[in-house]
Coordinates of C-alpha atoms in Angstrom, one line a residue:
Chain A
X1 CA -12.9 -15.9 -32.9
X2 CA -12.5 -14.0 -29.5
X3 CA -15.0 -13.9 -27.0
X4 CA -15.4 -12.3 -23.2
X5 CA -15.4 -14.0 -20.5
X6 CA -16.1 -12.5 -16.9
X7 CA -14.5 -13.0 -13.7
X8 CA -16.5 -11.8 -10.7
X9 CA -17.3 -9.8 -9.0
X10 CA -18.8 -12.7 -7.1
X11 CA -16.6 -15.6 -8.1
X12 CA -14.7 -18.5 -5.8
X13 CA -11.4 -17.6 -7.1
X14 CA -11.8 -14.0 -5.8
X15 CA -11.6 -13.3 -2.1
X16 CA -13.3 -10.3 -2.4
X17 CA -16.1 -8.2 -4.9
X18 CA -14.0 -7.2 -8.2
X19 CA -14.0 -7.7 -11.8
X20 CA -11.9 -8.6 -14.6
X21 CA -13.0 -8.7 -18.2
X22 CA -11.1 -10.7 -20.0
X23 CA -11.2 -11.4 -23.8
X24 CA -9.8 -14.6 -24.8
X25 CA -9.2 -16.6 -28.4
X26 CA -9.5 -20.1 -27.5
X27 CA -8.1 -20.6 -24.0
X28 CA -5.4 -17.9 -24.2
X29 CA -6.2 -14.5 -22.2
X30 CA -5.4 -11.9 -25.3
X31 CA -6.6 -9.0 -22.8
X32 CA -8.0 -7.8 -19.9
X33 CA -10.2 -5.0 -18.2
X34 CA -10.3 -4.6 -14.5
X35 CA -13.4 -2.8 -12.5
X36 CA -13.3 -1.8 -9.3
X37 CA -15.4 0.1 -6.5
X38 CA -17.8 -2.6 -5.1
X39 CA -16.1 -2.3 -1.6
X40 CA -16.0 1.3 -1.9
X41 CA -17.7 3.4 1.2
X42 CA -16.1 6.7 1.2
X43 CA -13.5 6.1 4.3
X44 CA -11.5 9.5 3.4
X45 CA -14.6 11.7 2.9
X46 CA -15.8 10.4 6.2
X47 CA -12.6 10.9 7.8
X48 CA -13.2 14.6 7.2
X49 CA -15.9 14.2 10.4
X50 CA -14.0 12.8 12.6
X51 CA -11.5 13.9 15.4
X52 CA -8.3 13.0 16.2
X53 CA -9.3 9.8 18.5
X54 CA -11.8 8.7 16.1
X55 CA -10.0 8.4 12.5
X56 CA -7.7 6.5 14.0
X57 CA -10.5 3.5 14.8
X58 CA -12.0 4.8 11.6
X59 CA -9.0 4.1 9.2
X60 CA -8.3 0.9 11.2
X61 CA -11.0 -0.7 9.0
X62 CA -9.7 0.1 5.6
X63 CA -8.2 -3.2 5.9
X64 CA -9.2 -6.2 7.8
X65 CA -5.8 -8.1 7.1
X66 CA -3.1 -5.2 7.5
X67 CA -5.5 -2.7 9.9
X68 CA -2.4 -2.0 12.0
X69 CA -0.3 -0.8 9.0
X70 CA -3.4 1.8 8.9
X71 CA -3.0 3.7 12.1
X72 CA 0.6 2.9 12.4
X73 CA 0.9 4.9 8.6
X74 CA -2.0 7.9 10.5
X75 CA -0.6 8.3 13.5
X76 CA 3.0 8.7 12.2
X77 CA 1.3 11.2 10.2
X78 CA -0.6 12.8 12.9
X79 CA 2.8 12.9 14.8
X80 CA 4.1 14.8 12.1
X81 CA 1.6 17.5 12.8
X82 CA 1.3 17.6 16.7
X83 CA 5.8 17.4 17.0
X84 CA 5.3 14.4 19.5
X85 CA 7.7 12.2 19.1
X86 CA 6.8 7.7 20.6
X87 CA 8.9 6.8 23.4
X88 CA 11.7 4.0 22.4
X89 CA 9.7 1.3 23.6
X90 CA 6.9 2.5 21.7
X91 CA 8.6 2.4 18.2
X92 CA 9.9 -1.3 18.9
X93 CA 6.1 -2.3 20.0
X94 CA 5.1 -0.9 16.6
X95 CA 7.9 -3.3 15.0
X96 CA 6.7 -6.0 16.5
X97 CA 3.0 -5.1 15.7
X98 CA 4.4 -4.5 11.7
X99 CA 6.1 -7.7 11.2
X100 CA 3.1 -10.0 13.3
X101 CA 1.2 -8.3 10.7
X102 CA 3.1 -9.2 8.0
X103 CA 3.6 -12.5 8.8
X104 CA 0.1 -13.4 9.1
X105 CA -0.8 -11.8 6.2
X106 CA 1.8 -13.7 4.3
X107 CA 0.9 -17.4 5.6
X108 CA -3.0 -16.5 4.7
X109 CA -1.7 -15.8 1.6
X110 CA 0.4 -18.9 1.2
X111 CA -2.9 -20.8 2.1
X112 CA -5.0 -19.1 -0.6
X113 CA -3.1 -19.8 -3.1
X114 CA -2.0 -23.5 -2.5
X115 CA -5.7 -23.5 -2.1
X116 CA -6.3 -22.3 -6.0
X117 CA -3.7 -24.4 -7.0
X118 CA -5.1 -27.3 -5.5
X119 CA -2.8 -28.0 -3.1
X120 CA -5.8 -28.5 0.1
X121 CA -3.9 -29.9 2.4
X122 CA -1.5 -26.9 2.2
X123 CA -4.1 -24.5 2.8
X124 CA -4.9 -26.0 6.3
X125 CA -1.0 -26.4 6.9
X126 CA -0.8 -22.9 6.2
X127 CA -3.9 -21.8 8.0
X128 CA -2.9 -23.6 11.3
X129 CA 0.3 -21.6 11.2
X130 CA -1.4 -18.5 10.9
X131 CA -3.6 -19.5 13.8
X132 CA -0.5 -19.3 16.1
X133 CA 0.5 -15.9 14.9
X134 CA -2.8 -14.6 15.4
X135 CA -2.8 -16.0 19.3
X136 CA -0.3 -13.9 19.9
X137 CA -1.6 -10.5 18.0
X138 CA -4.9 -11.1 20.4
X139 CA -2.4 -12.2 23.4
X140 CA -0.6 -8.8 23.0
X141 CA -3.7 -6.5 22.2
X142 CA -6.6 -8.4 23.0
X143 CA -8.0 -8.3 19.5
X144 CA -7.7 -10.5 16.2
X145 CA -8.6 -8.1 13.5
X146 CA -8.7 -4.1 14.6
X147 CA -5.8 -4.1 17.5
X148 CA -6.3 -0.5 18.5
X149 CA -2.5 -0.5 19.4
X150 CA -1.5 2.7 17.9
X151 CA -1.5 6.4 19.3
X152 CA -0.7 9.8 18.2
X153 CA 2.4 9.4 20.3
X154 CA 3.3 5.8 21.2
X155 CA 0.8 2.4 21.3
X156 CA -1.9 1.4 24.0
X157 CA -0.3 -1.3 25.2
X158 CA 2.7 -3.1 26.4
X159 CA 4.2 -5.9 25.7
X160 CA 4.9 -7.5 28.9
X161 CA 7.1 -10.2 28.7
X162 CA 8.9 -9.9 25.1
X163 CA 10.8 -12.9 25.4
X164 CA 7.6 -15.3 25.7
X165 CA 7.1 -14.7 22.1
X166 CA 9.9 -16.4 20.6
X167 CA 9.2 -19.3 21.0
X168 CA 6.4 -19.2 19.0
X169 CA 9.0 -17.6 16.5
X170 CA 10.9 -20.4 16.3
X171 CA 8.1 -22.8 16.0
X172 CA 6.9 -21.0 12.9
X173 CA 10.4 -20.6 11.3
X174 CA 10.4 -24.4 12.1
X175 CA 7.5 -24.9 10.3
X176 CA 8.3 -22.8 7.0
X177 CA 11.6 -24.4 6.9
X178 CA 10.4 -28.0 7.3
X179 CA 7.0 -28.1 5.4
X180 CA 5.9 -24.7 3.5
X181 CA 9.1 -23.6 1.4
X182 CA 10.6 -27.0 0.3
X183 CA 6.7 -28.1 -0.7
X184 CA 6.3 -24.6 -2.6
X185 CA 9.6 -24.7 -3.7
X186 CA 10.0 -28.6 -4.6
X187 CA 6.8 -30.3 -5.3
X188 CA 6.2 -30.5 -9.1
X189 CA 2.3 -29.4 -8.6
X190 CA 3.3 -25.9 -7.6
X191 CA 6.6 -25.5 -9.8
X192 CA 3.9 -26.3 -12.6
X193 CA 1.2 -23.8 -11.8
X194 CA 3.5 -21.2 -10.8
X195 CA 6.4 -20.9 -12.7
X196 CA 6.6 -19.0 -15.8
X197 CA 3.5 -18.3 -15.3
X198 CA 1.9 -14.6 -14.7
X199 CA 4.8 -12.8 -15.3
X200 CA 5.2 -9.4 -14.8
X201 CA 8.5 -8.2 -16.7
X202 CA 11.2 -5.7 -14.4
X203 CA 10.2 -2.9 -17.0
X204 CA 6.4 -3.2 -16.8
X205 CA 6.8 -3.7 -13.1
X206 CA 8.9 -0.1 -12.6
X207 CA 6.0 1.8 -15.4
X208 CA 3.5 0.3 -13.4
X209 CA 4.6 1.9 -10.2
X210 CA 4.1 -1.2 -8.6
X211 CA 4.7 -2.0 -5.2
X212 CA 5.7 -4.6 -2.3
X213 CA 6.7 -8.1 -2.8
X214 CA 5.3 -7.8 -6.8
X215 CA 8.2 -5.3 -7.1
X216 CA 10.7 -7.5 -5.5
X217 CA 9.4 -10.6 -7.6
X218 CA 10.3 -8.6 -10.2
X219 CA 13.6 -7.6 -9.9
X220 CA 12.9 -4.3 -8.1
X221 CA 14.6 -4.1 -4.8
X222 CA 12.5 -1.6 -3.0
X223 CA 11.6 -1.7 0.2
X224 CA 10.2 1.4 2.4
X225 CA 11.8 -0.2 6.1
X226 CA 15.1 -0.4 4.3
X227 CA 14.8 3.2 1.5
X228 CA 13.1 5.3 4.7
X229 CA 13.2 3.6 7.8
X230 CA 10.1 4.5 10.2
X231 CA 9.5 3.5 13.8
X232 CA 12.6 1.3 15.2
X233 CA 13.6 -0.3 11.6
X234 CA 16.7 1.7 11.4
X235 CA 18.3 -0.5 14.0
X236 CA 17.3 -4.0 12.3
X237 CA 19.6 -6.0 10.7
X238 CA 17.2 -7.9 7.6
X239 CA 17.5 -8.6 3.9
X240 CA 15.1 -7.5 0.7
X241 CA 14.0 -10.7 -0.8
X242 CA 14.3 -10.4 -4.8
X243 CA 13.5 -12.7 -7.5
X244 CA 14.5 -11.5 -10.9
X245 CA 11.9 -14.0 -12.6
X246 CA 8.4 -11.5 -11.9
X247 CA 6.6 -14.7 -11.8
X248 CA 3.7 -16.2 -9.9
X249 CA 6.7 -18.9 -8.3
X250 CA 8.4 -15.7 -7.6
X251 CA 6.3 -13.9 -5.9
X252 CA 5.7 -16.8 -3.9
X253 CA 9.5 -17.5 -3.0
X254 CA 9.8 -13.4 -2.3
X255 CA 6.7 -13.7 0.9
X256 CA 8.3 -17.2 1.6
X257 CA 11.8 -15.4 2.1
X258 CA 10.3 -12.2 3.8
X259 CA 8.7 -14.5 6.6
X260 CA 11.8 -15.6 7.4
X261 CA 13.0 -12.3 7.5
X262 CA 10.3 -11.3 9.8
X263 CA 11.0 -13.7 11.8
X264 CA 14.9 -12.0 12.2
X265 CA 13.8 -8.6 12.4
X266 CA 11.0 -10.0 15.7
X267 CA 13.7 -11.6 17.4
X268 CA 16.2 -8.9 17.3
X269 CA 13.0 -6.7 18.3
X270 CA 11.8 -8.9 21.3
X271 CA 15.5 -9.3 22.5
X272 CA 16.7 -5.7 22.1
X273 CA 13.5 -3.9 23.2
X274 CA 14.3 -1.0 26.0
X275 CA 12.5 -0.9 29.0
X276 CA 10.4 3.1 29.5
X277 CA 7.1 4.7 28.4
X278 CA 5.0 3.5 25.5
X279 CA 3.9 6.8 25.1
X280 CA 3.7 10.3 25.6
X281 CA 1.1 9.8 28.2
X282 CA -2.2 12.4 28.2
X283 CA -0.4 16.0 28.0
X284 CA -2.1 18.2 25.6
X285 CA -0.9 18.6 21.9
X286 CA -2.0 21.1 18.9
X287 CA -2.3 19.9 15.8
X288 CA -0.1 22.9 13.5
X289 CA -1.4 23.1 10.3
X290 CA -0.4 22.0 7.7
X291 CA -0.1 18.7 5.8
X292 CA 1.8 15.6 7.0
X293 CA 3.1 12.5 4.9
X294 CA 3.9 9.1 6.3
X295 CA 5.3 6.1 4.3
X296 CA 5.2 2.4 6.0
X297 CA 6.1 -0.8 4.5
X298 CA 2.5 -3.2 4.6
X299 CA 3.0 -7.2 4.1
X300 CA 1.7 -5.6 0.3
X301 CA 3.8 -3.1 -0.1
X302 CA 4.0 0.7 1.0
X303 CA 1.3 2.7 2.0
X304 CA 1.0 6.3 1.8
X305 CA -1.3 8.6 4.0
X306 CA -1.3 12.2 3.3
X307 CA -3.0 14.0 6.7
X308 CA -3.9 17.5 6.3
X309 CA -5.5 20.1 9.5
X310 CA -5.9 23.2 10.3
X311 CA -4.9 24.8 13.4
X312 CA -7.3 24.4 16.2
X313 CA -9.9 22.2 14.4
X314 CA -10.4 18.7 16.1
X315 CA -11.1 16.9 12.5
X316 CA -8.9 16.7 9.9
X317 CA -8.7 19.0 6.7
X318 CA -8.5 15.9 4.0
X319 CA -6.9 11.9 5.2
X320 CA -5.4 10.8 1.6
X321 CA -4.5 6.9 1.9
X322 CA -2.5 5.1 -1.2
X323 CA -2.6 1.7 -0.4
X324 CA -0.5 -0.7 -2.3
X325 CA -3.0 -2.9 -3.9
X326 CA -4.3 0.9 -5.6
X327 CA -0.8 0.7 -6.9
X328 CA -0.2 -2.8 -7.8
X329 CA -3.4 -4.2 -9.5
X330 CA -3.4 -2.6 -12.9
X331 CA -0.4 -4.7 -13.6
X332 CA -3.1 -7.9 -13.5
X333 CA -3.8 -7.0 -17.1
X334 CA -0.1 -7.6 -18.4
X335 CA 0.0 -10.3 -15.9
X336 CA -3.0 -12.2 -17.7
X337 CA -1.9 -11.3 -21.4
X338 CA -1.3 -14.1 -22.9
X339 CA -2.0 -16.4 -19.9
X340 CA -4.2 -19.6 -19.9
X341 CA -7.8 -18.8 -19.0
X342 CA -7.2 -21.3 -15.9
X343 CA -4.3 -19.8 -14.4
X344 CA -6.0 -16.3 -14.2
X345 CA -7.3 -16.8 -10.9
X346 CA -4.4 -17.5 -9.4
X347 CA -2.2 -14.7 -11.3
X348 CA -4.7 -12.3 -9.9
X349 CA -4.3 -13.7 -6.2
X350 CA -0.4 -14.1 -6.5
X351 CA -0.7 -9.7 -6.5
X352 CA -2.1 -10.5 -2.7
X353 CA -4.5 -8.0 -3.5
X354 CA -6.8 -6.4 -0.9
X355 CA -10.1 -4.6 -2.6
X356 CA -11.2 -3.1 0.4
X357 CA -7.8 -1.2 0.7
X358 CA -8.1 -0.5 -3.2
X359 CA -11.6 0.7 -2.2
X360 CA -11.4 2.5 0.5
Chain B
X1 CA 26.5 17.7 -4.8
X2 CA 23.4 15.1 -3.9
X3 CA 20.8 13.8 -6.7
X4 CA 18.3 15.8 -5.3
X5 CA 20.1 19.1 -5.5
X6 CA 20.6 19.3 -9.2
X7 CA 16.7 18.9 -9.5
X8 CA 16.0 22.4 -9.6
X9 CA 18.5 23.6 -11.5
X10 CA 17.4 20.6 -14.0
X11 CA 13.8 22.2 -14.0
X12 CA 15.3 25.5 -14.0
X13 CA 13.2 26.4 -10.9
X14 CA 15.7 29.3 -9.0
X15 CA 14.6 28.0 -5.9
X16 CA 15.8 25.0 -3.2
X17 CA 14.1 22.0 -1.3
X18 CA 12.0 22.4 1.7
X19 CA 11.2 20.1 3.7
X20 CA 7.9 19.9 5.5
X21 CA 6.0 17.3 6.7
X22 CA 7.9 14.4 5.8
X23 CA 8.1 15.6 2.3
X24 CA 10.6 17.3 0.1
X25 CA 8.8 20.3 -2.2
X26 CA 10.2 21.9 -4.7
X27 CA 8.2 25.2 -6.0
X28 CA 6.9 24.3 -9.6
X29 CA 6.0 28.1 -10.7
X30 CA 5.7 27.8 -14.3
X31 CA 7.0 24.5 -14.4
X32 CA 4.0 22.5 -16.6
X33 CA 3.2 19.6 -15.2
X34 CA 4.2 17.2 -18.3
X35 CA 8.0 19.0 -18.0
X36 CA 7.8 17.8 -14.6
X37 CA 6.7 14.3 -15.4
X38 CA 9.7 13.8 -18.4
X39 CA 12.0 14.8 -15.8
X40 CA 10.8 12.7 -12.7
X41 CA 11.3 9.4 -15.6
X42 CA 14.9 11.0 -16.5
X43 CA 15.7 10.6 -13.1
X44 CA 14.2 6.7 -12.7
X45 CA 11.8 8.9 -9.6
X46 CA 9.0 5.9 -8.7
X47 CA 5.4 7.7 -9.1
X48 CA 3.6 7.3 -5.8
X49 CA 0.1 9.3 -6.0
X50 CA -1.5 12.5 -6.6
X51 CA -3.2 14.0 -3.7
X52 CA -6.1 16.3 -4.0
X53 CA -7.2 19.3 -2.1
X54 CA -10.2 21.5 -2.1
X55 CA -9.2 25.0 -1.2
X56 CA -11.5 27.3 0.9
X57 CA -13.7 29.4 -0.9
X58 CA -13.4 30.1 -4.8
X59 CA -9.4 29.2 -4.8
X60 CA -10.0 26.2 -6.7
X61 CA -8.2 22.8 -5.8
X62 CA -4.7 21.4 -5.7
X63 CA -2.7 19.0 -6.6
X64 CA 0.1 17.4 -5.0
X65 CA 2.4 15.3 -7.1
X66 CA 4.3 12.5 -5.4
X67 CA 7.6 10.9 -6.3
X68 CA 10.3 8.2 -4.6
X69 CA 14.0 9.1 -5.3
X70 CA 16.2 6.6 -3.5
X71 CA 13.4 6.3 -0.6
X72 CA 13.3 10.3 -0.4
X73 CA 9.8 11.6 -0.9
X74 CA 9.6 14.4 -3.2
X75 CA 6.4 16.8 -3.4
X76 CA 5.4 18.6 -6.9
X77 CA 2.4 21.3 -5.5
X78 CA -0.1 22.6 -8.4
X79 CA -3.2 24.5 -7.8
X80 CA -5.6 24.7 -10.7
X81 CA -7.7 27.8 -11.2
X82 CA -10.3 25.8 -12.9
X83 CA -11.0 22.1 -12.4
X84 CA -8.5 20.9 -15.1
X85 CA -4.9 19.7 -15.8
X86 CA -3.0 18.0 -18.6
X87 CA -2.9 14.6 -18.0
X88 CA 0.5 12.8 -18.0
X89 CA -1.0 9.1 -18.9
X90 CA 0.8 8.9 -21.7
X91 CA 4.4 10.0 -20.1
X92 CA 3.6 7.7 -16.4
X93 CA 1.5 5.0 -16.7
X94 CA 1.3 4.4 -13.2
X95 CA -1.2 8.1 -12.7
X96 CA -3.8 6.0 -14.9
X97 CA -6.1 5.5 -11.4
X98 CA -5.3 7.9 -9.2
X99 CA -5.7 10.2 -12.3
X100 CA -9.6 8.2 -13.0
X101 CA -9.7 8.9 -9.1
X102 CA -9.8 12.5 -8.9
X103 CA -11.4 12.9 -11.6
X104 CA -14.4 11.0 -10.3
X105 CA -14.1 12.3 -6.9
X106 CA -13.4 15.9 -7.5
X107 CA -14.6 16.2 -10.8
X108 CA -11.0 17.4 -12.5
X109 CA -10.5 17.2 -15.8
X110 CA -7.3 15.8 -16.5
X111 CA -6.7 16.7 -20.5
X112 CA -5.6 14.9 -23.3
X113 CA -7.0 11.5 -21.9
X114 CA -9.9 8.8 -22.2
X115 CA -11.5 7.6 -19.0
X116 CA -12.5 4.4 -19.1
X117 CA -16.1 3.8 -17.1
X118 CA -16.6 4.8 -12.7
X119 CA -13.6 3.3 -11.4
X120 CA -14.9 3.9 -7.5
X121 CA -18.7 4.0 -7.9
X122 CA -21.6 3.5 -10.5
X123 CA -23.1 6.4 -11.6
X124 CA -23.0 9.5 -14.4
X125 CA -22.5 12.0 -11.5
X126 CA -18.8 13.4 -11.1
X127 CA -17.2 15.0 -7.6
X128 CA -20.0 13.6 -5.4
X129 CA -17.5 12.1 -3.5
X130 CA -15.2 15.0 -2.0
X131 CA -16.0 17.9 -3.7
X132 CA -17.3 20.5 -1.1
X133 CA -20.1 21.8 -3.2
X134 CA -21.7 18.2 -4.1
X135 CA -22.2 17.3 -0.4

């Protein structure tokens, strides 16, 4: 006999409001129905009202955890529409901003789900590391959540002393080295809870569209900094992290390998940045119209804004925003298919997913 | 002779790239929008999104199809007369929610397809979101 069992909206294994349906015979997930829109409040319709200073703090909250990828992605847009083009210094400062991003994002992640598999004492290991990453984001722009760093035409502040950071790079490559990838990697708790488990076949991953490090974990090497390189990524030296397995111990590995990655691409960053302008200073711009597309690699996987103005109007025409977790999360269903009831919670958080973004 | 450059002459579309805004468009004339779909698939092209526009007055709305070839951003423009468009669901399955998307939030049909309940909001009332006239 099958029967259906609901998770969420509300639930402790979600970290925000959304809802899968699952129908299960015995305790074997046989399929699944997801339902968003609970965190939905109509961002790109009120984007329509606002002018070109205040999208930017508007779109900045689509996402608490990636809100820099946000105006990073609108203002490269906006860019696209006005011809300005960020000062050197600028586009490393945005590098730097990316991969902070990224790198907390990851290591919250990393707590979460040692934290649904049990693994406690991980979660606070994991927390405390992304504590230091997040002194510096608030060290560097004065905030913790919305940084308000980027511009049409550069970022609002410098970065004074570049080289001060690393060593807070090499204390957290220390740390993922020494404590977070050989216990993810080694202990028998995780390799039991995450491997085979989840899995999210090369083939379903490339119908699905999907995006980011579920791509990767699944054997699809696609990476927006390396495919179209945006602000100063063309001169990094990094790999793409890919796990052919599209597993939950995949896409573990896959974030695990891409902080270290970060790590590279912020020292090369920090070391290399030119000295000059971070931006193009108050000079008056006209927006043509027209619509503009910009593409930027989040710590889930590439986001897409689609700007749209018309000449002389100080609000744009239509703001369009195709976050990755839009893209990624109707591969949960194949992920739970044939999944035990008791991993489902942590198959749907190994997607990273981010509702709000989804939302919008 | 690039990928991207036997694209038209695959579609049999007479006409080349531009590229605008960070995109690369291609003219679809009376390309139908399933054609276009079979061929993106051919090609191993990564769906991205569809973006919707109102147009001013009684022009109706478009659509903008998006693809990924190789990290270039390709740009498939439709505008729709009336409020509908064959769905291609069945050919990409990765349109399934920006498809239930639009169709919630600009009230477009998209034929030949089942929508499965609200995916953004509760509620029996279609194009309340961004459609100009349900403001």
């Amino acid at each position: 006999m099958s029967y259906k069992i609901p998770m969420g909206p509300y639930h402790p294994g979600l970290e925000e409001p959304y809802k899968l349906d699952m129908i299960c015979e015995g305790e074997t997930v046989q399929d699944a129905k997801l339902h968003v829109g609970f965190n939905f409040r109509g961002i790109e319709h009120l984007a329509e009202g606002r002018n070109y200073i205040q999208v930017i703090a508007l779109m900045e909250r689509v996402c608490g955890i990636c809100s820099n990828i946000h105006t990073l992605t609108l203002c490269q847009a906006m860019e696209g529409l006005t011809g300005l083009t960020p000062p050197p210094r600028a586009k490393y400062i945005r590098v730097v901003m990316a991969e902070l991003e990224r790198l907390h994002s990851h290591v919250l992640w990393a707590g979460i789900a040692a934290k649904l598999m049990g693994f406690k004492t991980m979660f606070m290991t994991c927390f405390e590391l992304r504590e230091k990453v997040m002194d510096v984001l608030q060290a560097i722009s004065g905030n913790r959540v919305n940084y308000s760093m980027n511009r049409i035409g550069g970022v609002n502040r410098d970065i004074d002393d570049p080289l001060a950071l690393l060593g807070m790079i090499e204390l957290l490559e220390k740390e993922m080295v020494r404590k977070v990838i050989p216990i993810f990697t080694t202990s028998s708790t995780a390799r039991l809870r995450c491997a085979g488990v989840g899995v999210l076949t090369h083939e379903k991953a490339i119908s699905c569209g999907v995006v980011g490090p579920v791509a990767r974990a699944s054997g699809v090497p696609q990476d927006i900094r390396r495919a179209a390189p945006y602000a100063a990524y063309d001169e990094m030296e990094f790999d793409v992290p890919v796990q052919p397995d599209g597993d939950v111990r995949a896409r573990l590995l896959v974030r695990a390998l891409e902080i270290m990655e970060s790590c590279k691409i912020l020292r090369q960053a920090l070391t290399k940045m030119p000295s000059g302008e971070i931006n193009t200073g108050e000079g008056k711009f006209n927006f043509i119209t027209g619509t503009a597309t910009s593409r930027v690699e989040a710590p889930r996987g590439e986001v897409m804004y689609s700007v749209s103005w018309k000449e002389g109007s100080r609000t744009p025409a239509r703001v369009h925003v195709r976050t990755p977790t839009f893209a990624t999360m109707p591969a949960i269903r194949w992920m739970v298919m044939g999944a035990r009831l008791a991993d489902t919670p942590l198959i749907q958080a190994s997607i990273d997913p981010c509702y709000s973004c989804t939302d919008r | 002779m690039s990928l991207l450059d036997t694209i038209p002459e695959t579609l049999g579309i007479n006409e080349p790239w531009t590229e605008t805004g960070g995109v690369h468009w291609l003219p679809t004339g009376g390309l139908n929008v399933r054609e276009l779909a079979k061929a993106m698939n051919a090609l191993n092209a990564r769906f991205i999104t569809i973006t919707a526009y109102q147009l001013p007055g009684a022009e109706g709305l478009r659509l903008e199809y998006h693809w990924d070839l190789d990290g270039q951003l390709l740009g498939f423009s439709y505008t729709l007369a009336g409020s509908s468009i064959e769905s291609i669901y069945d050919i990409c399955e990765a349109v399934d929610w920006i498809e239930r998307e639009i169709h919630e939030g600009f009230a477009v049909d998209f034929l030949g397809r089942e929508y499965e309940p609200l995916l953004l909001r509760q509620g029996d009332k279609l194009g309340v979101n961004l459609r100009e006239e349900a403001k």
